C-alpha positions as semicolon CSV with decimal commas, in nm:
position;residue;x (nm);y (nm);z (nm)
1;G;0,890;-1,999;-4,271
2;F;0,794;-2,103;-3,922
3;M;0,564;-1,778;-3,876
4;M;0,385;-1,825;-4,198
5;I;0,317;-2,208;-4,111
6;L;0,203;-2,082;-3,774
7;N;-0,018;-1,817;-3,924
8;L;-0,167;-2,073;-4,157
9;F;-0,252;-2,330;-3,886
10;L;-0,411;-2,034;-3,656
11;D;-0,613;-1,875;-3,937
12;G;-0,752;-2,227;-4,010
13;H;-0,846;-2,302;-3,648
14;T;-0,994;-1,996;-3,492
15;H;-1,293;-2,124;-3,338
16;D;-1,385;-2,476;-3,172
17;E;-1,600;-2,676;-3,373
18;V;-1,784;-2,820;-3,112
19;T;-1,850;-2,496;-2,896
20;G;-1,804;-2,237;-3,129
21;R;-1,590;-2,076;-2,868
22;K;-1,234;-1,873;-2,973
23;L;-0,969;-2,130;-2,945
24;W;-0,669;-1,864;-2,922
25;T;-0,612;-1,489;-2,848
26;L;-0,308;-1,275;-2,892
27;I;-0,121;-1,090;-2,635
28;C;0,106;-0,799;-2,672
29;L;0,355;-0,862;-2,350
30;E;0,509;-0,546;-2,418
31;R;0,192;-0,369;-2,311
32;L;0,258;-0,518;-1,953
33;T;0,570;-0,341;-1,913
34;S;0,633;-0,009;-1,767
35;K;0,865;0,064;-2,072
36;Y;0,555;0,063;-2,307
37;Y;0,390;0,334;-2,111
38;N;0,696;0,547;-2,059
39;G;0,689;0,473;-1,693
40;N;0,328;0,596;-1,643
41;E;0,241;0,375;-1,361
42;D;-0,164;0,460;-1,382
43;K;-0,175;0,384;-1,756
44;M;0,038;0,045;-1,714
45;N;-0,151;-0,087;-1,400
46;F;-0,486;-0,017;-1,586
47;G;-0,349;-0,189;-1,902
48;R;-0,227;-0,477;-1,689
49;Q;-0,622;-0,482;-1,522
50;E;-0,745;-0,482;-1,872
51;F;-0,514;-0,756;-1,969
52;L;-0,633;-0,965;-1,680
53;H;-0,992;-0,901;-1,758
54;H;-0,932;-1,031;-2,102
55;M;-0,788;-1,335;-1,994
56;V;-1,005;-1,427;-1,701
57;E;-1,307;-1,395;-1,981
58;F;-1,103;-1,592;-2,257
59;L;-1,013;-1,865;-2,036
60;S;-1,336;-1,880;-1,864
61;W;-1,217;-1,888;-1,490
62;D;-1,458;-1,902;-1,227
63;Q;-1,504;-1,592;-0,998
64;S;-1,826;-1,692;-0,828
65;E;-1,634;-1,759;-0,484
66;C;-1,363;-1,496;-0,517
67;K;-1,479;-1,194;-0,707
68;D;-1,144;-0,984;-0,657
69;C;-0,905;-1,295;-0,735
70;W;-0,804;-1,181;-1,083
71;S;-0,885;-0,805;-1,041
72;S;-0,520;-0,694;-0,984
73;W;-0,182;-0,741;-1,108
74;K;0,068;-0,922;-0,877
75;E;0,437;-0,869;-0,934
76;D;0,630;-1,195;-0,932
77;S;0,840;-1,261;-0,638
78;E;1,133;-1,412;-0,838
79;T;1,400;-1,243;-1,010
80;N;1,405;-1,261;-1,383
81;F;1,544;-1,576;-1,554
82;D;1,708;-1,648;-1,896
83;P;1,545;-1,996;-2,003
84;N;1,822;-2,043;-2,224
85;S;2,072;-2,012;-1,972
86;V;2,239;-2,339;-1,845
87;E;2,242;-2,229;-1,478
88;S;1,855;-2,145;-1,490
89;N;1,651;-2,433;-1,379
90;W;1,360;-2,283;-1,530
91;M;1,149;-2,635;-1,519
92;E;1,192;-2,637;-1,149
93;I;1,045;-2,273;-1,125
94;L;0,767;-2,356;-1,360
95;E;0,689;-2,666;-1,130
96;V;0,681;-2,450;-0,828
97;R;0,439;-2,199;-0,982
98;R;0,230;-2,462;-1,108
99;K;0,181;-2,600;-0,757
100;E;0,091;-2,247;-0,623
101;L;-0,179;-2,227;-0,877
102;A;-0,328;-2,566;-0,782
103;E;-0,646;-2,427;-0,723
104;E;-0,678;-2,197;-1,040
105;W;-0,487;-2,421;-1,294
106;P;-0,578;-2,575;-1,515
107;S;-0,863;-2,349;-1,629
108;P;-1,200;-2,522;-1,707
109;R;-1,148;-2,473;-2,073
């Protein structure tokens, strides 16, 4: 039921009424993993680069001062965590990431 409600909402709100720009985009997160590419590093890196390019354009991130800032994928230095785990302090981790991205975030959109 939730997916149907979400689908109706997204279908009804595809573009900003003022600017005409798209309000949302879909991302297949599986395409960012090596499993999707059967371990082929070159294909995985190309897929990640395409994802970054798409997101930079969609979010209208300025690249005038740093042309290569979003040109390659950077692996996270943190270990994977389960946000549902009681031991995982995921809000603290997100706050640290937010501070690290202070210059790039939020996007101008």
